[in-house]
């Protein structure tokens, strides 16, 4: 167990018994966030999280990647705060359930995977933790290892669309859960940040090749489409 994993476990343990400081501002917090940051996070929520659902890839996004939400995701992923996934994933689930025309029952939830080297370094897959919280509220079944990342890819946000496609080529594979048994119906992918859609496209192709249909993707955040590095044409 590395230092980051140990720190995250200690924080999670202490949060069960003690009032801790908010990881975003260090104010006292009874929950994962203090009231001030909780309010700031709610202001990041999109007024229409289903606005991208009618695109080719069908994407449902809770909030805009900026401000308090950007800091919360960074605190979750890089500062050893896995407990933050519980409220964040819960908010995503609440928004999803508020669209009953989308939130159908016959779905299997699959998180976008991390490569084993990154998983070992971080200690957890943030998409898996978000998916776990999402499933607790929605009641959907979770397949943690429906997909696997067989290539340790670099961050895609600074790459051109062509470079992203090249980086994700052969990066994902069918995970052990689906190698053992295919899902009965369609799959719902979960990720923390949806940017260009390159990773999701790769996941859809891998699953489709194995006869698995993808219903859509839910993500916690997406950058503002004014960001020129993001391709919203899907």
mmCIF file of N, CA and C in Angstrom, residues 11-147:
data_model
loop_
_atom_site.group_PDB
_atom_site.id
_atom_site.type_symbol
_atom_site.label_atom_id
_atom_site.label_comp_id
_atom_site.label_asym_id
_atom_site.label_seq_id
_atom_site.Cartn_x
_atom_site.Cartn_y
_atom_site.Cartn_z
ATOM 1 N N UNK A 11 -8.184 9.098 6.005
ATOM 2 C CA UNK A 11 -9.180 10.159 5.903
ATOM 3 C C UNK A 11 -10.590 9.591 5.941
ATOM 4 N N UNK A 12 -10.808 8.521 5.183
ATOM 5 C CA UNK A 12 -12.134 7.906 5.145
ATOM 6 C C UNK A 12 -12.526 7.392 6.521
ATOM 7 N N UNK A 13 -11.574 6.778 7.243
ATOM 8 C CA UNK A 13 -11.845 6.250 8.574
ATOM 9 C C UNK A 13 -12.187 7.369 9.548
ATOM 10 N N UNK A 14 -11.397 8.425 9.539
ATOM 11 C CA UNK A 14 -11.633 9.532 10.465
ATOM 12 C C UNK A 14 -12.951 10.232 10.182
ATOM 13 N N UNK A 15 -13.315 10.310 8.898
ATOM 14 C CA UNK A 15 -14.562 10.980 8.549
ATOM 15 C C UNK A 15 -15.786 10.260 9.103
ATOM 16 N N UNK A 16 -15.634 8.970 9.431
ATOM 17 C CA UNK A 16 -16.748 8.223 9.995
ATOM 18 C C UNK A 16 -17.040 8.656 11.426
ATOM 19 N N UNK A 17 -16.040 9.159 12.128
ATOM 20 C CA UNK A 17 -16.179 9.428 13.554
ATOM 21 C C UNK A 17 -15.963 10.894 13.926
ATOM 22 N N UNK A 18 -15.272 11.627 13.126
ATOM 23 C CA UNK A 18 -14.919 12.993 13.482
ATOM 24 C C UNK A 18 -15.419 13.986 12.434
ATOM 25 N N UNK A 19 -15.695 15.185 12.886
ATOM 26 C CA UNK A 19 -15.960 16.260 11.950
ATOM 27 C C UNK A 19 -14.623 16.695 11.362
ATOM 28 N N UNK A 20 -14.496 16.611 10.068
ATOM 29 C CA UNK A 20 -13.231 16.946 9.436
ATOM 30 C C UNK A 20 -13.357 18.274 8.711
ATOM 31 N N UNK A 21 -12.260 18.740 8.165
ATOM 32 C CA UNK A 21 -12.277 19.967 7.399
ATOM 33 C C UNK A 21 -12.670 19.682 5.955
ATOM 34 N N UNK A 22 -13.324 20.625 5.335
ATOM 35 C CA UNK A 22 -13.701 20.508 3.931
ATOM 36 C C UNK A 22 -12.436 20.419 3.082
ATOM 37 N N UNK A 23 -12.327 19.446 2.180
ATOM 38 C CA UNK A 23 -11.110 19.306 1.382
ATOM 39 C C UNK A 23 -10.911 20.422 0.359
ATOM 40 N N UNK A 24 -11.940 21.234 0.139
ATOM 41 C CA UNK A 24 -11.815 22.316 -0.844
ATOM 42 C C UNK A 24 -11.396 23.636 -0.219
ATOM 43 N N UNK A 25 -11.788 23.873 1.045
ATOM 44 C CA UNK A 25 -11.496 25.175 1.652
ATOM 45 C C UNK A 25 -10.964 25.073 3.075
ATOM 46 N N UNK A 26 -10.940 23.874 3.631
ATOM 47 C CA UNK A 26 -10.443 23.610 4.989
ATOM 48 C C UNK A 26 -11.340 24.177 6.084
ATOM 49 N N UNK A 27 -12.550 24.624 5.749
ATOM 50 C CA UNK A 27 -13.505 24.984 6.794
ATOM 51 C C UNK A 27 -14.024 23.713 7.458
ATOM 52 N N UNK A 28 -14.504 23.819 8.712
ATOM 53 C CA UNK A 28 -15.105 22.647 9.363
ATOM 54 C C UNK A 28 -16.295 22.140 8.550
ATOM 55 N N UNK A 29 -16.424 20.823 8.454
ATOM 56 C CA UNK A 29 -17.497 20.231 7.657
ATOM 57 C C UNK A 29 -18.059 19.015 8.375
ATOM 58 N N UNK A 30 -19.382 18.976 8.525
ATOM 59 C CA UNK A 30 -20.030 17.820 9.128
ATOM 60 C C UNK A 30 -20.097 16.660 8.148
ATOM 61 N N UNK A 31 -20.165 16.975 6.854
ATOM 62 C CA UNK A 31 -20.188 15.960 5.812
ATOM 63 C C UNK A 31 -18.916 16.010 4.997
ATOM 64 N N UNK A 32 -19.021 15.585 3.734
ATOM 65 C CA UNK A 32 -17.830 15.603 2.871
ATOM 66 C C UNK A 32 -17.419 17.024 2.514
ATOM 67 N N UNK A 33 -18.396 17.925 2.384
ATOM 68 C CA UNK A 33 -18.117 19.320 2.040
ATOM 69 C C UNK A 33 -18.742 20.236 3.090
ATOM 70 N N UNK A 34 -18.164 21.410 3.251
ATOM 71 C CA UNK A 34 -18.767 22.410 4.127
ATOM 72 C C UNK A 34 -19.980 23.023 3.418
ATOM 73 N N UNK A 35 -20.880 23.702 4.161
ATOM 74 C CA UNK A 35 -22.068 24.294 3.523
ATOM 75 C C UNK A 35 -21.731 25.274 2.402
ATOM 76 N N UNK A 36 -20.647 26.045 2.586
ATOM 77 C CA UNK A 36 -20.274 27.022 1.559
ATOM 78 C C UNK A 36 -19.890 26.325 0.254
ATOM 79 N N UNK A 37 -18.999 25.329 0.323
ATOM 80 C CA UNK A 37 -18.554 24.633 -0.887
ATOM 81 C C UNK A 37 -19.667 23.782 -1.479
ATOM 82 N N UNK A 38 -20.524 23.236 -0.620
ATOM 83 C CA UNK A 38 -21.673 22.483 -1.115
ATOM 84 C C UNK A 38 -22.540 23.379 -1.995
ATOM 85 N N UNK A 39 -22.766 24.620 -1.536
ATOM 86 C CA UNK A 39 -23.556 25.572 -2.322
ATOM 87 C C UNK A 39 -22.850 25.915 -3.628
ATOM 88 N N UNK A 40 -21.525 26.107 -3.570
ATOM 89 C CA UNK A 40 -20.761 26.409 -4.775
ATOM 90 C C UNK A 40 -20.816 25.250 -5.771
ATOM 91 N N UNK A 41 -20.786 24.041 -5.268
ATOM 92 C CA UNK A 41 -20.860 22.867 -6.139
ATOM 93 C C UNK A 41 -22.221 22.772 -6.819
ATOM 94 N N UNK A 42 -23.272 23.053 -6.074
ATOM 95 C CA UNK A 42 -24.607 22.976 -6.670
ATOM 96 C C UNK A 42 -24.778 23.989 -7.800
ATOM 97 N N UNK A 43 -24.063 25.098 -7.715
ATOM 98 C CA UNK A 43 -24.129 26.107 -8.769
ATOM 99 C C UNK A 43 -23.439 25.656 -10.046
ATOM 100 N N UNK A 44 -22.633 24.585 -9.952
ATOM 101 C CA UNK A 44 -21.976 24.035 -11.140
ATOM 102 C C UNK A 44 -22.890 23.093 -11.919
ATOM 103 N N UNK A 45 -24.030 22.727 -11.343
ATOM 104 C CA UNK A 45 -24.929 21.783 -12.000
ATOM 105 C C UNK A 45 -25.540 22.410 -13.242
ATOM 106 N N UNK A 46 -25.587 21.652 -14.307
ATOM 107 C CA UNK A 46 -26.199 22.118 -15.542
ATOM 108 C C UNK A 46 -27.706 22.192 -15.379
ATOM 109 N N UNK A 47 -28.306 23.215 -15.971
ATOM 110 C CA UNK A 47 -29.762 23.339 -15.897
ATOM 111 C C UNK A 47 -30.449 22.239 -16.693
ATOM 112 N N UNK A 48 -29.753 21.729 -17.717
ATOM 113 C CA UNK A 48 -30.299 20.643 -18.533
ATOM 114 C C UNK A 48 -29.224 19.588 -18.729
ATOM 115 N N UNK A 49 -29.067 18.676 -17.783
ATOM 116 C CA UNK A 49 -28.000 17.671 -17.900
ATOM 117 C C UNK A 49 -28.195 16.704 -19.056
ATOM 118 N N UNK A 50 -29.385 16.675 -19.627
ATOM 119 C CA UNK A 50 -29.628 15.792 -20.757
ATOM 120 C C UNK A 50 -29.452 16.459 -22.105
ATOM 121 N N UNK A 51 -28.836 17.635 -22.109
ATOM 122 C CA UNK A 51 -28.737 18.402 -23.362
ATOM 123 C C UNK A 51 -27.921 17.691 -24.440
ATOM 124 N N UNK A 52 -26.992 16.814 -24.028
ATOM 125 C CA UNK A 52 -26.161 16.112 -25.006
ATOM 126 C C UNK A 52 -26.677 14.702 -25.309
ATOM 127 N N UNK A 53 -27.817 14.339 -24.726
ATOM 128 C CA UNK A 53 -28.296 12.968 -24.871
ATOM 129 C C UNK A 53 -28.665 12.627 -26.308
ATOM 130 N N UNK A 54 -29.077 13.602 -27.063
ATOM 131 C CA UNK A 54 -29.519 13.332 -28.431
ATOM 132 C C UNK A 54 -28.376 13.392 -29.443
ATOM 133 N N UNK A 55 -27.140 13.472 -28.930
ATOM 134 C CA UNK A 55 -25.994 13.366 -29.815
ATOM 135 C C UNK A 55 -25.822 11.905 -30.207
ATOM 136 N N UNK A 56 -24.894 11.638 -31.080
ATOM 137 C CA UNK A 56 -24.672 10.272 -31.553
ATOM 138 C C UNK A 56 -24.315 9.322 -30.415
ATOM 139 N N UNK A 57 -23.571 9.839 -29.413
ATOM 140 C CA UNK A 57 -23.101 8.961 -28.337
ATOM 141 C C UNK A 57 -24.018 8.928 -27.120
ATOM 142 N N UNK A 58 -24.991 9.802 -27.020
ATOM 143 C CA UNK A 58 -25.947 9.806 -25.909
ATOM 144 C C UNK A 58 -25.207 9.976 -24.582
ATOM 145 N N UNK A 59 -24.978 11.231 -24.209
ATOM 146 C CA UNK A 59 -24.217 11.558 -23.006
ATOM 147 C C UNK A 59 -25.077 12.384 -22.057
ATOM 148 N N UNK A 60 -25.084 12.000 -20.786
ATOM 149 C CA UNK A 60 -25.804 12.703 -19.727
ATOM 150 C C UNK A 60 -24.769 13.222 -18.743
ATOM 151 N N UNK A 61 -24.735 14.532 -18.504
ATOM 152 C CA UNK A 61 -23.683 15.148 -17.690
ATOM 153 C C UNK A 61 -24.302 15.984 -16.566
ATOM 154 N N UNK A 62 -23.777 15.799 -15.339
ATOM 155 C CA UNK A 62 -24.329 16.525 -14.192
ATOM 156 C C UNK A 62 -23.951 18.004 -14.186
ATOM 157 N N UNK A 63 -22.658 18.326 -14.385
ATOM 158 C CA UNK A 63 -22.242 19.706 -14.199
ATOM 159 C C UNK A 63 -21.131 20.152 -15.121
ATOM 160 N N UNK A 64 -20.842 21.436 -15.042
ATOM 161 C CA UNK A 64 -19.781 22.019 -15.859
ATOM 162 C C UNK A 64 -18.445 21.912 -15.129
ATOM 163 N N UNK A 65 -17.431 21.465 -15.849
ATOM 164 C CA UNK A 65 -16.110 21.245 -15.277
ATOM 165 C C UNK A 65 -15.406 22.587 -15.103
ATOM 166 N N UNK A 66 -15.535 23.139 -13.921
ATOM 167 C CA UNK A 66 -14.913 24.416 -13.599
ATOM 168 C C UNK A 66 -15.235 24.763 -12.161
ATOM 169 N N UNK A 67 -14.566 25.772 -11.626
ATOM 170 C CA UNK A 67 -14.863 26.244 -10.287
ATOM 171 C C UNK A 67 -14.763 25.169 -9.234
ATOM 172 N N UNK A 68 -15.790 25.119 -8.365
ATOM 173 C CA UNK A 68 -15.789 24.185 -7.240
ATOM 174 C C UNK A 68 -15.817 22.736 -7.697
ATOM 175 N N UNK A 69 -16.516 22.454 -8.808
ATOM 176 C CA UNK A 69 -16.590 21.074 -9.271
ATOM 177 C C UNK A 69 -15.231 20.588 -9.765
ATOM 178 N N UNK A 70 -14.504 21.443 -10.446
ATOM 179 C CA UNK A 70 -13.158 21.084 -10.890
ATOM 180 C C UNK A 70 -12.258 20.814 -9.692
ATOM 181 N N UNK A 71 -12.367 21.638 -8.644
ATOM 182 C CA UNK A 71 -11.559 21.444 -7.441
ATOM 183 C C UNK A 71 -11.956 20.162 -6.718
ATOM 184 N N UNK A 72 -13.245 19.856 -6.712
ATOM 185 C CA UNK A 72 -13.717 18.643 -6.037
ATOM 186 C C UNK A 72 -13.213 17.395 -6.743
ATOM 187 N N UNK A 73 -13.228 17.401 -8.072
ATOM 188 C CA UNK A 73 -12.744 16.243 -8.818
ATOM 189 C C UNK A 73 -11.244 16.077 -8.618
ATOM 190 N N UNK A 74 -10.516 17.199 -8.587
ATOM 191 C CA UNK A 74 -9.069 17.133 -8.334
ATOM 192 C C UNK A 74 -8.790 16.609 -6.925
ATOM 193 N N UNK A 75 -9.581 17.057 -5.955
ATOM 194 C CA UNK A 75 -9.405 16.590 -4.578
ATOM 195 C C UNK A 75 -9.696 15.097 -4.474
ATOM 196 N N UNK A 76 -10.680 14.640 -5.213
ATOM 197 C CA UNK A 76 -11.016 13.217 -5.240
ATOM 198 C C UNK A 76 -9.881 12.393 -5.843
ATOM 199 N N UNK A 77 -9.411 12.801 -7.008
ATOM 200 C CA UNK A 77 -8.474 11.988 -7.776
ATOM 201 C C UNK A 77 -7.034 12.089 -7.294
ATOM 202 N N UNK A 78 -6.605 13.284 -6.920
ATOM 203 C CA UNK A 78 -5.180 13.512 -6.698
ATOM 204 C C UNK A 78 -4.791 13.763 -5.244
ATOM 205 N N UNK A 79 -5.772 14.066 -4.385
ATOM 206 C CA UNK A 79 -5.450 14.402 -3.005
ATOM 207 C C UNK A 79 -5.885 13.323 -2.014
ATOM 208 N N UNK A 80 -6.213 12.133 -2.511
ATOM 209 C CA UNK A 80 -6.550 11.035 -1.624
ATOM 210 C C UNK A 80 -7.838 11.229 -0.862
ATOM 211 N N UNK A 81 -8.906 11.605 -1.566
ATOM 212 C CA UNK A 81 -10.209 11.792 -0.929
ATOM 213 C C UNK A 81 -11.282 10.943 -1.608
ATOM 214 N N UNK A 82 -11.159 9.616 -1.549
ATOM 215 C CA UNK A 82 -12.141 8.771 -2.231
ATOM 216 C C UNK A 82 -13.553 8.933 -1.698
ATOM 217 N N UNK A 83 -13.705 9.416 -0.457
ATOM 218 C CA UNK A 83 -15.034 9.586 0.132
ATOM 219 C C UNK A 83 -15.869 10.616 -0.624
ATOM 220 N N UNK A 84 -15.223 11.486 -1.401
ATOM 221 C CA UNK A 84 -15.966 12.513 -2.141
ATOM 222 C C UNK A 84 -16.811 11.917 -3.259
ATOM 223 N N UNK A 85 -16.475 10.705 -3.682
ATOM 224 C CA UNK A 85 -17.238 10.084 -4.765
ATOM 225 C C UNK A 85 -18.672 9.787 -4.347
ATOM 226 N N UNK A 86 -18.893 9.603 -3.057
ATOM 227 C CA UNK A 86 -20.241 9.237 -2.603
ATOM 228 C C UNK A 86 -21.252 10.357 -2.867
ATOM 229 N N UNK A 87 -21.030 11.603 -2.396
ATOM 230 C CA UNK A 87 -22.002 12.643 -2.715
ATOM 231 C C UNK A 87 -22.019 13.004 -4.196
ATOM 232 N N UNK A 88 -20.846 13.013 -4.838
ATOM 233 C CA UNK A 88 -20.803 13.388 -6.256
ATOM 234 C C UNK A 88 -21.555 12.375 -7.115
ATOM 235 N N UNK A 89 -21.329 11.098 -6.856
ATOM 236 C CA UNK A 89 -22.060 10.068 -7.589
ATOM 237 C C UNK A 89 -23.540 10.082 -7.266
ATOM 238 N N UNK A 90 -23.865 10.433 -6.020
ATOM 239 C CA UNK A 90 -25.269 10.533 -5.626
ATOM 240 C C UNK A 90 -25.984 11.653 -6.348
ATOM 241 N N UNK A 91 -25.310 12.786 -6.503
ATOM 242 C CA UNK A 91 -25.924 13.898 -7.234
ATOM 243 C C UNK A 91 -26.155 13.533 -8.697
ATOM 244 N N UNK A 92 -25.197 12.820 -9.269
ATOM 245 C CA UNK A 92 -25.348 12.366 -10.644
ATOM 246 C C UNK A 92 -26.559 11.440 -10.760
ATOM 247 N N UNK A 93 -26.718 10.546 -9.787
ATOM 248 C CA UNK A 93 -27.853 9.621 -9.795
ATOM 249 C C UNK A 93 -29.179 10.353 -9.639
ATOM 250 N N UNK A 94 -29.229 11.331 -8.752
ATOM 251 C CA UNK A 94 -30.462 12.096 -8.544
ATOM 252 C C UNK A 94 -30.880 12.815 -9.823
ATOM 253 N N UNK A 95 -29.907 13.400 -10.514
ATOM 254 C CA UNK A 95 -30.211 14.080 -11.772
ATOM 255 C C UNK A 95 -30.710 13.083 -12.812
ATOM 256 N N UNK A 96 -30.067 11.915 -12.871
ATOM 257 C CA UNK A 96 -30.454 10.876 -13.826
ATOM 258 C C UNK A 96 -31.882 10.404 -13.575
ATOM 259 N N UNK A 97 -32.220 10.185 -12.313
ATOM 260 C CA UNK A 97 -33.558 9.709 -11.964
ATOM 261 C C UNK A 97 -34.640 10.759 -12.206
ATOM 262 N N UNK A 98 -34.227 12.027 -12.313
ATOM 263 C CA UNK A 98 -35.208 13.081 -12.589
ATOM 264 C C UNK A 98 -35.628 13.103 -14.058
ATOM 265 N N UNK A 99 -34.995 12.232 -14.875
ATOM 266 C CA UNK A 99 -35.368 12.074 -16.275
ATOM 267 C C UNK A 99 -35.879 10.643 -16.481
ATOM 268 N N UNK A 100 -37.108 10.357 -16.039
ATOM 269 C CA UNK A 100 -37.615 8.978 -16.102
ATOM 270 C C UNK A 100 -37.690 8.423 -17.516
ATOM 271 N N UNK A 101 -37.752 9.304 -18.509
ATOM 272 C CA UNK A 101 -37.777 8.820 -19.889
ATOM 273 C C UNK A 101 -36.421 8.254 -20.313
ATOM 274 N N UNK A 102 -35.365 8.619 -19.594
ATOM 275 C CA UNK A 102 -34.021 8.098 -19.869
ATOM 276 C C UNK A 102 -33.644 6.983 -18.897
ATOM 277 N N UNK A 103 -34.020 7.144 -17.641
ATOM 278 C CA UNK A 103 -33.563 6.247 -16.579
ATOM 279 C C UNK A 103 -34.356 4.941 -16.575
ATOM 280 N N UNK A 104 -34.111 4.116 -17.556
ATOM 281 C CA UNK A 104 -34.785 2.823 -17.647
ATOM 282 C C UNK A 104 -34.104 1.810 -16.733
ATOM 283 N N UNK A 105 -34.770 0.679 -16.496
ATOM 284 C CA UNK A 105 -34.292 -0.270 -15.492
ATOM 285 C C UNK A 105 -33.318 -1.316 -16.029
ATOM 286 N N UNK A 106 -33.490 -1.732 -17.269
ATOM 287 C CA UNK A 106 -32.729 -2.883 -17.772
ATOM 288 C C UNK A 106 -31.357 -2.474 -18.297
ATOM 289 N N UNK A 107 -30.533 -1.938 -17.383
ATOM 290 C CA UNK A 107 -29.189 -1.490 -17.734
ATOM 291 C C UNK A 107 -28.172 -2.078 -16.762
ATOM 292 N N UNK A 108 -26.964 -2.288 -17.261
ATOM 293 C CA UNK A 108 -25.834 -2.678 -16.429
ATOM 294 C C UNK A 108 -24.809 -1.553 -16.456
ATOM 295 N N UNK A 109 -24.394 -1.089 -15.293
ATOM 296 C CA UNK A 109 -23.484 0.052 -15.188
ATOM 297 C C UNK A 109 -22.036 -0.432 -15.232
ATOM 298 N N UNK A 110 -21.235 0.225 -16.085
ATOM 299 C CA UNK A 110 -19.828 -0.134 -16.256
ATOM 300 C C UNK A 110 -18.968 1.132 -16.183
ATOM 301 N N UNK A 111 -18.044 1.227 -15.234
ATOM 302 C CA UNK A 111 -17.165 2.403 -15.172
ATOM 303 C C UNK A 111 -16.055 2.327 -16.220
ATOM 304 N N UNK A 112 -15.618 3.479 -16.690
ATOM 305 C CA UNK A 112 -14.436 3.543 -17.547
ATOM 306 C C UNK A 112 -13.221 3.160 -16.693
ATOM 307 N N UNK A 113 -12.419 2.214 -17.146
ATOM 308 C CA UNK A 113 -11.351 1.684 -16.282
ATOM 309 C C UNK A 113 -10.074 2.514 -16.300
ATOM 310 N N UNK A 114 -9.275 2.321 -15.240
ATOM 311 C CA UNK A 114 -7.909 2.836 -15.174
ATOM 312 C C UNK A 114 -6.939 1.699 -15.500
ATOM 313 N N UNK A 115 -5.775 2.067 -16.016
ATOM 314 C CA UNK A 115 -4.727 1.069 -16.190
ATOM 315 C C UNK A 115 -4.209 0.646 -14.814
ATOM 316 N N UNK A 116 -3.733 -0.576 -14.697
ATOM 317 C CA UNK A 116 -3.285 -1.114 -13.424
ATOM 318 C C UNK A 116 -2.190 -0.263 -12.778
ATOM 319 N N UNK A 117 -1.319 0.335 -13.580
ATOM 320 C CA UNK A 117 -0.247 1.157 -13.002
ATOM 321 C C UNK A 117 -0.823 2.409 -12.345
ATOM 322 N N UNK A 118 -1.793 3.054 -13.015
ATOM 323 C CA UNK A 118 -2.421 4.241 -12.430
ATOM 324 C C UNK A 118 -3.286 3.863 -11.236
ATOM 325 N N UNK A 119 -3.943 2.695 -11.333
ATOM 326 C CA UNK A 119 -4.762 2.236 -10.218
ATOM 327 C C UNK A 119 -3.903 1.977 -8.988
ATOM 328 N N UNK A 120 -2.754 1.397 -9.196
ATOM 329 C CA UNK A 120 -1.843 1.121 -8.082
ATOM 330 C C UNK A 120 -1.340 2.423 -7.466
ATOM 331 N N UNK A 121 -1.045 3.402 -8.298
ATOM 332 C CA UNK A 121 -0.545 4.694 -7.807
ATOM 333 C C UNK A 121 -1.619 5.457 -7.043
ATOM 334 N N UNK A 122 -2.843 5.494 -7.601
ATOM 335 C CA UNK A 122 -3.928 6.284 -7.001
ATOM 336 C C UNK A 122 -4.606 5.534 -5.865
ATOM 337 N N UNK A 123 -4.694 4.229 -5.998
ATOM 338 C CA UNK A 123 -5.347 3.430 -4.966
ATOM 339 C C UNK A 123 -6.797 3.133 -5.241
ATOM 340 N N UNK A 124 -7.389 3.791 -6.215
ATOM 341 C CA UNK A 124 -8.784 3.567 -6.559
ATOM 342 C C UNK A 124 -9.052 4.137 -7.947
ATOM 343 N N UNK A 125 -10.133 3.658 -8.555
ATOM 344 C CA UNK A 125 -10.604 4.210 -9.823
ATOM 345 C C UNK A 125 -11.775 5.131 -9.516
ATOM 346 N N UNK A 126 -11.611 6.422 -9.733
ATOM 347 C CA UNK A 126 -12.652 7.378 -9.376
ATOM 348 C C UNK A 126 -13.958 7.108 -10.123
ATOM 349 N N UNK A 127 -13.880 6.637 -11.368
ATOM 350 C CA UNK A 127 -15.097 6.325 -12.119
ATOM 351 C C UNK A 127 -15.845 5.157 -11.477
ATOM 352 N N UNK A 128 -15.092 4.198 -10.949
ATOM 353 C CA UNK A 128 -15.723 3.058 -10.278
ATOM 354 C C UNK A 128 -16.421 3.499 -8.985
ATOM 355 N N UNK A 129 -15.781 4.379 -8.221
ATOM 356 C CA UNK A 129 -16.398 4.868 -6.990
ATOM 357 C C UNK A 129 -17.647 5.691 -7.291
ATOM 358 N N UNK A 130 -17.593 6.520 -8.325
ATOM 359 C CA UNK A 130 -18.781 7.280 -8.729
ATOM 360 C C UNK A 130 -19.894 6.338 -9.163
ATOM 361 N N UNK A 131 -19.527 5.296 -9.918
ATOM 362 C CA UNK A 131 -20.512 4.322 -10.382
ATOM 363 C C UNK A 131 -21.142 3.579 -9.205
ATOM 364 N N UNK A 132 -20.335 3.278 -8.201
ATOM 365 C CA UNK A 132 -20.840 2.585 -7.010
ATOM 366 C C UNK A 132 -21.897 3.427 -6.302
ATOM 367 N N UNK A 133 -21.610 4.718 -6.112
ATOM 368 C CA UNK A 133 -22.570 5.613 -5.483
ATOM 369 C C UNK A 133 -23.805 5.793 -6.367
ATOM 370 N N UNK A 134 -23.587 5.890 -7.663
ATOM 371 C CA UNK A 134 -24.677 6.020 -8.632
ATOM 372 C C UNK A 134 -25.620 4.821 -8.539
ATOM 373 N N UNK A 135 -25.058 3.625 -8.441
ATOM 374 C CA UNK A 135 -25.860 2.405 -8.397
ATOM 375 C C UNK A 135 -26.587 2.240 -7.069
ATOM 376 N N UNK A 136 -25.997 2.738 -5.984
ATOM 377 C CA UNK A 136 -26.664 2.657 -4.687
ATOM 378 C C UNK A 136 -28.008 3.369 -4.720
ATOM 379 N N UNK A 137 -28.079 4.466 -5.447
ATOM 380 C CA UNK A 137 -29.312 5.256 -5.497
ATOM 381 C C UNK A 137 -30.243 4.798 -6.613
ATOM 382 N N UNK A 138 -29.687 4.429 -7.749
ATOM 383 C CA UNK A 138 -30.537 4.034 -8.877
ATOM 384 C C UNK A 138 -30.998 2.584 -8.791
ATOM 385 N N UNK A 139 -30.274 1.758 -8.042
ATOM 386 C CA UNK A 139 -30.609 0.350 -7.958
ATOM 387 C C UNK A 139 -30.147 -0.478 -9.135
ATOM 388 N N UNK A 140 -29.366 0.117 -10.046
ATOM 389 C CA UNK A 140 -28.871 -0.610 -11.212
ATOM 390 C C UNK A 140 -27.691 -1.500 -10.815
ATOM 391 N N UNK A 141 -27.529 -2.646 -11.467
ATOM 392 C CA UNK A 141 -26.387 -3.518 -11.169
ATOM 393 C C UNK A 141 -25.082 -2.930 -11.702
ATOM 394 N N UNK A 142 -24.011 -3.139 -10.949
ATOM 395 C CA UNK A 142 -22.689 -2.621 -11.309
ATOM 396 C C UNK A 142 -21.757 -3.764 -11.687
ATOM 397 N N UNK A 143 -21.134 -3.645 -12.842
ATOM 398 C CA UNK A 143 -20.074 -4.567 -13.248
ATOM 399 C C UNK A 143 -18.766 -3.770 -13.251
ATOM 400 N N UNK A 144 -18.006 -3.905 -12.171
ATOM 401 C CA UNK A 144 -16.802 -3.097 -12.002
ATOM 402 C C UNK A 144 -15.751 -3.379 -13.070
ATOM 403 N N UNK A 145 -15.716 -4.603 -13.559
ATOM 404 C CA UNK A 145 -14.685 -5.001 -14.507
ATOM 405 C C UNK A 145 -15.293 -5.441 -15.837
ATOM 406 N N UNK A 146 -16.271 -4.692 -16.292
ATOM 407 C CA UNK A 146 -16.823 -4.964 -17.613
ATOM 408 C C UNK A 146 -15.833 -4.607 -18.714
ATOM 409 N N UNK A 147 -15.008 -3.596 -18.435
ATOM 410 C CA UNK A 147 -13.948 -3.173 -19.343
ATOM 411 C C UNK A 147 -12.618 -3.183 -18.599
#
